[in-house]
Coordinates of C-alpha atoms in Angstrom, one line a residue:
M161 CA 110.8 -42.3 75.0
R162 CA 108.5 -44.8 76.1
R163 CA 108.2 -42.8 80.3
R164 CA 106.9 -39.8 77.4
A165 CA 104.5 -42.1 76.3
L166 CA 102.7 -43.5 79.4
A167 CA 102.5 -39.7 80.8
T168 CA 101.2 -38.3 77.9
S169 CA 98.3 -41.2 77.8
I170 CA 97.2 -40.6 81.1
F171 CA 97.4 -37.2 80.8
I172 CA 95.3 -37.1 77.6
F173 CA 93.0 -40.0 80.4
A174 CA 93.3 -36.7 82.9
L175 CA 91.9 -34.6 80.6
S176 CA 88.6 -36.1 79.6
I177 CA 87.9 -37.0 83.5
I178 CA 88.1 -33.0 84.2
S179 CA 85.7 -32.1 81.3
T180 CA 83.3 -34.8 82.4
T181 CA 83.4 -34.4 85.9
F182 CA 82.8 -30.2 85.8
V183 CA 80.2 -31.3 82.3
L184 CA 78.8 -33.4 85.4
L185 CA 78.9 -30.6 87.7
A186 CA 77.7 -27.4 85.6
L187 CA 74.5 -30.5 84.4
T188 CA 73.1 -30.3 88.9
S189 CA 74.5 -27.2 89.2
K190 CA 71.2 -24.9 90.8
R191 CA 73.8 -21.7 90.1
W192 CA 73.7 -21.0 86.8
S193 CA 72.6 -17.4 87.2
V194 CA 72.0 -15.3 90.5
Q195 CA 70.1 -12.4 91.9
K196 CA 70.6 -10.6 95.4
Y197 CA 68.6 -8.8 97.7
Y198 CA 69.0 -5.9 99.5
I199 CA 67.5 -3.6 102.1
N200 CA 68.1 -0.1 100.9
D201 CA 68.7 2.5 103.4
V202 CA 66.4 4.8 103.7
N203 CA 70.2 7.0 103.5
S204 CA 71.2 6.2 100.4
P205 CA 71.7 8.3 97.6
G206 CA 71.2 4.7 95.4
L207 CA 72.0 2.3 92.2
G208 CA 73.2 0.0 95.7
A209 CA 75.5 2.3 97.3
T210 CA 74.7 0.1 100.3
W211 CA 74.3 -3.0 99.3
T212 CA 77.0 -4.5 100.5
S213 CA 75.4 -8.1 102.1
P214 CA 72.9 -9.5 99.6
I215 CA 69.9 -9.9 102.8
C216 CA 68.9 -12.9 100.0
V217 CA 69.6 -14.9 97.0
A218 CA 68.3 -16.8 94.2
N219 CA 69.5 -19.4 91.9
K220 CA 67.9 -20.4 88.7
S221 CA 70.0 -22.8 86.1
P222 CA 67.8 -25.1 83.1
F223 CA 66.7 -26.9 85.4
Y224 CA 66.5 -24.8 88.9
R225 CA 64.2 -21.9 89.6
C226 CA 62.8 -20.1 92.9
D227 CA 59.4 -17.7 93.4
A228 CA 59.9 -14.2 94.5
P229 CA 61.7 -13.5 97.6
V230 CA 59.7 -12.6 101.2
I231 CA 60.7 -10.0 103.1
N232 CA 58.8 -9.6 106.5
T233 CA 59.6 -5.9 108.2
T234 CA 58.3 -7.3 111.7
A235 CA 61.6 -9.1 112.5
H236 CA 64.5 -6.6 113.4
P237 CA 66.5 -7.1 111.7
N238 CA 64.2 -7.6 108.7
T239 CA 64.5 -10.7 107.4
C240 CA 63.5 -13.0 103.4
V241 CA 62.9 -15.7 102.6
V242 CA 62.4 -16.9 98.9
P243 CA 60.1 -19.2 98.5
N244 CA 59.4 -21.9 96.4
C245 CA 63.6 -22.7 95.2
Q246 CA 63.6 -26.9 93.4
F247 CA 64.8 -29.1 90.6
Y248 CA 62.6 -29.5 88.0
R249 CA 61.6 -32.1 84.6
P250 CA 64.3 -31.2 81.8
Y251 CA 61.4 -32.1 79.9
G252 CA 56.9 -32.7 80.4
R253 CA 54.5 -30.5 80.0
N254 CA 53.4 -28.1 83.1
K255 CA 56.5 -29.8 84.9
T256 CA 59.8 -27.8 83.5
S257 CA 61.7 -25.2 85.5
C258 CA 60.2 -22.4 82.9
R259 CA 56.0 -22.8 82.0
L260 CA 53.8 -21.2 79.4
A261 CA 51.5 -19.2 81.1
V262 CA 49.3 -21.3 78.7
E263 CA 50.8 -24.8 80.6
T264 CA 49.5 -23.0 83.9
V265 CA 45.6 -22.8 83.6
G266 CA 44.3 -22.5 87.1
M267 CA 47.6 -20.6 89.0
D268 CA 49.0 -17.6 90.4
P269 CA 49.7 -15.3 87.6
D270 CA 53.2 -14.1 89.6
N271 CA 54.3 -17.8 90.2
G272 CA 57.5 -18.0 89.4
L273 CA 57.6 -20.8 86.8
I274 CA 54.8 -18.8 84.6
A275 CA 57.4 -17.1 81.9
G276 CA 57.6 -15.3 77.9
A277 CA 57.9 -18.1 75.2
Q278 CA 61.3 -16.9 74.1
E279 CA 62.0 -17.4 78.1
C280 CA 61.2 -20.6 78.2
Q281 CA 62.6 -22.1 74.4
D282 CA 65.9 -20.6 75.9
V283 CA 65.8 -22.3 78.8
H284 CA 64.8 -25.4 77.2
Y285 CA 67.6 -25.5 74.7
T286 CA 69.5 -25.0 77.1
G287 CA 68.4 -28.2 79.4
N288 CA 68.9 -30.3 76.7
L289 CA 71.4 -28.6 75.0
Q290 CA 73.2 -29.6 78.7
I291 CA 72.5 -32.5 78.7
A292 CA 73.8 -33.9 75.1
A293 CA 76.8 -32.3 76.2
S294 CA 77.2 -34.4 79.3
V295 CA 75.8 -38.0 77.1
F296 CA 79.5 -36.9 74.1
I297 CA 82.4 -35.8 76.6
T298 CA 81.0 -38.7 79.5
L299 CA 80.9 -41.3 76.5
A300 CA 84.2 -39.9 75.4
L301 CA 85.4 -41.0 78.8
I302 CA 84.4 -44.3 78.7
L303 CA 86.0 -44.7 74.4
L304 CA 89.3 -43.6 76.5
L305 CA 89.4 -45.9 79.6
P306 CA 90.8 -49.4 76.8
I307 CA 92.8 -47.3 74.8
T308 CA 94.4 -45.5 78.5
A309 CA 94.7 -49.1 79.8
A310 CA 95.7 -51.3 77.2
N311 CA 98.5 -48.4 76.2
I312 CA 99.4 -48.2 80.4
L313 CA 99.6 -52.1 79.5
L314 CA 102.1 -52.6 76.7
T315 CA 103.7 -49.2 77.6
T316 CA 104.7 -51.1 81.5
S317 CA 105.3 -54.3 79.9
S318 CA 107.9 -54.2 77.0
H319 CA 110.9 -53.6 77.9
H320 CA 112.4 -54.3 75.2
P321 CA 111.7 -51.4 72.2
V322 CA 111.2 -53.5 68.1
A323 CA 115.0 -52.7 67.4
G324 CA 115.0 -49.5 64.9
A325 CA 112.4 -47.5 66.0
A326 CA 111.5 -45.3 69.3
P327 CA 107.9 -46.5 72.0
T328 CA 105.3 -43.9 70.7
V329 CA 101.8 -43.2 71.9
E330 CA 100.7 -43.6 68.4
S331 CA 103.1 -47.0 67.8
A332 CA 101.7 -48.5 71.9
A333 CA 98.5 -47.6 71.6
T334 CA 97.9 -48.8 67.5
E335 CA 101.3 -50.0 66.2
P336 CA 102.0 -53.4 66.0
S337 CA 104.9 -53.8 68.6
T338 CA 107.3 -57.1 67.3
T339 CA 109.0 -58.9 68.9
K340 CA 111.2 -62.5 67.3
T341 CA 111.8 -65.1 69.9
H342 CA 115.1 -67.4 68.7
H343 CA 114.9 -71.9 69.6
P344 CA 117.2 -73.4 69.0
D345 CA 117.4 -74.5 66.1
H346 CA 117.0 -79.2 65.6
N347 CA 116.8 -79.1 62.1
S348 CA 119.5 -76.8 61.0
N349 CA 120.0 -78.9 57.5
S350 CA 116.3 -78.6 56.3
N351 CA 115.7 -74.7 57.6
P352 CA 118.1 -72.6 58.2
H353 CA 116.5 -69.3 57.5
H354 CA 113.8 -70.5 59.4
H355 CA 113.3 -67.5 62.0
P356 CA 110.1 -67.8 64.2
Q357 CA 108.0 -65.4 65.6
H358 CA 105.5 -64.0 68.1
T359 CA 103.9 -60.8 66.6
H360 CA 101.2 -58.9 69.6
K361 CA 98.3 -56.7 68.2
F362 CA 96.2 -54.1 69.5
S363 CA 92.7 -55.0 68.6
P364 CA 92.1 -53.2 65.4
Y365 CA 88.8 -51.7 66.3
T366 CA 91.4 -49.5 68.0
P367 CA 91.8 -46.6 64.7
P368 CA 87.9 -46.9 64.8
I369 CA 87.8 -46.7 69.0
V370 CA 89.4 -43.3 68.8
L371 CA 88.0 -41.8 66.0
F372 CA 84.7 -41.6 67.8
T373 CA 86.2 -40.5 70.7
I374 CA 87.3 -37.7 68.9
L375 CA 84.2 -37.5 66.4
S376 CA 82.7 -37.5 70.4
L377 CA 84.6 -34.5 72.1
Y378 CA 84.4 -32.2 69.7
I379 CA 80.4 -32.2 68.9
G380 CA 80.8 -32.8 73.1
V381 CA 82.1 -28.8 73.3
I382 CA 79.8 -27.4 70.3
L383 CA 76.6 -29.1 72.4
Q384 CA 78.3 -26.8 75.4
L385 CA 79.1 -23.9 74.3
I386 CA 75.4 -23.8 72.3
A387 CA 74.8 -24.3 76.0
Q388 CA 76.4 -21.1 77.5
F389 CA 74.7 -18.9 74.3
F390 CA 71.5 -20.1 75.4
G391 CA 72.2 -20.2 79.1
V392 CA 73.5 -16.4 78.7
L393 CA 70.2 -15.0 77.1
G394 CA 67.7 -17.0 79.5
L395 CA 69.0 -17.0 82.3
T396 CA 70.0 -13.6 82.0
I397 CA 69.5 -11.1 80.0
I398 CA 65.7 -12.3 79.6
A399 CA 65.4 -13.3 83.0
T400 CA 62.1 -12.9 85.4
P401 CA 61.2 -11.8 87.3
D402 CA 63.6 -9.3 86.6
Q403 CA 64.9 -6.4 89.5
F404 CA 62.2 -4.1 89.9
Q405 CA 59.4 -7.5 89.2
A406 CA 61.1 -9.2 92.3
V407 CA 61.0 -6.5 94.7
Q408 CA 57.9 -4.7 93.3
H409 CA 55.8 -5.9 96.8
A410 CA 58.7 -4.9 99.1
S411 CA 60.1 -1.9 96.5
G412 CA 60.6 0.3 99.6
V413 CA 62.2 -1.7 102.1
L414 CA 63.4 -4.3 99.6
G415 CA 66.1 -3.7 96.6
A416 CA 67.1 -7.0 93.1
T417 CA 69.9 -7.2 90.5
P418 CA 69.2 -8.0 88.1
W419 CA 70.1 -11.8 87.2
V420 CA 73.7 -12.5 86.3
I421 CA 76.8 -14.8 85.6
D422 CA 76.2 -17.8 88.1
K423 CA 79.7 -20.6 88.6
A424 CA 78.1 -23.6 87.2
L425 CA 78.1 -20.7 83.9
A426 CA 80.7 -19.4 83.8
T427 CA 83.7 -21.4 85.8
Y428 CA 82.5 -25.1 85.6
A429 CA 80.9 -24.5 81.4
T430 CA 84.1 -23.4 80.6
V431 CA 86.0 -25.3 81.9
A432 CA 84.1 -28.4 80.5
W433 CA 84.9 -27.9 77.0
T434 CA 88.1 -26.4 77.1
S435 CA 89.8 -29.8 79.0
A436 CA 87.4 -30.9 75.9
L437 CA 89.1 -29.7 73.2
A438 CA 92.1 -30.0 74.5
C439 CA 92.0 -33.3 75.3
A440 CA 91.2 -33.3 71.7
V441 CA 93.7 -32.2 69.6
L442 CA 96.2 -34.3 72.1
V443 CA 94.4 -37.6 71.1
S444 CA 94.5 -37.1 67.3
R445 CA 97.8 -35.9 67.7
A446 CA 99.3 -38.9 70.2
Y447 CA 97.2 -42.1 68.8
R448 CA 96.3 -43.1 65.1
M449 CA 93.5 -43.1 63.1
P450 CA 91.6 -45.3 60.5
R451 CA 93.6 -45.3 57.6
W452 CA 91.5 -44.0 54.5
D453 CA 92.7 -44.9 51.7
K454 CA 91.5 -48.2 52.4
F455 CA 87.9 -47.3 52.2
F456 CA 88.5 -44.8 48.5

């Protein structure tokens, strides 16, 4: 039972590390969506039938954006460059990765940063929600650090279980462990029934910390899911430039795919919220939360 308690505690902490790692990977990755560009074959039947290897690609995230591709047809073979790809600030007028035309007075109207109100709203929602999800999931990892460390120390340092009680993660984390130490009774006649005890207890703040950990994980899961939803909308469905706008200056030579979901949106974000959800469920079952009858 003691080994099982230790394994459960370590597994919970590992899940928290995984969720934190992937939520931060999603936050910092440029690969939320991707648009690929291909050279059109003159003998192609159309619909991208000969698009096997892209000549260049553009990525997009809530904080990363590129301009439309530029192709050089005078070179042999043809070359393609996606210019001005960079990360932008998550806030600030005329400083983000998606800007309204009213923010960019004097800027080239074909600049890739300029988009419609709905796209910019969805992109900004995605970025803000991703930041918030990262904060809450990382906070849960920080709160789990002392709980896990104390549980490991208690489990590895306890050589004798309390009589009549099997050690579990719950009891190790929140219940007092009581051991009785018998000393030679130098005055047995004066108090024959006296038995000195040494009680080792966890901090009374442990149950509230467990509660805050669970709340942080659930809030992080919800925020991450909503960030994915707005990410699909703003970075793929209504993302600009679309497949026709991207190649309008070289439509006879260059072809483009629509914006499609890439690794950060499909994998990183999904692993982040699924591992955080599993961690929250296990924490709620393995550790004891505050006893509400004390408050009502």
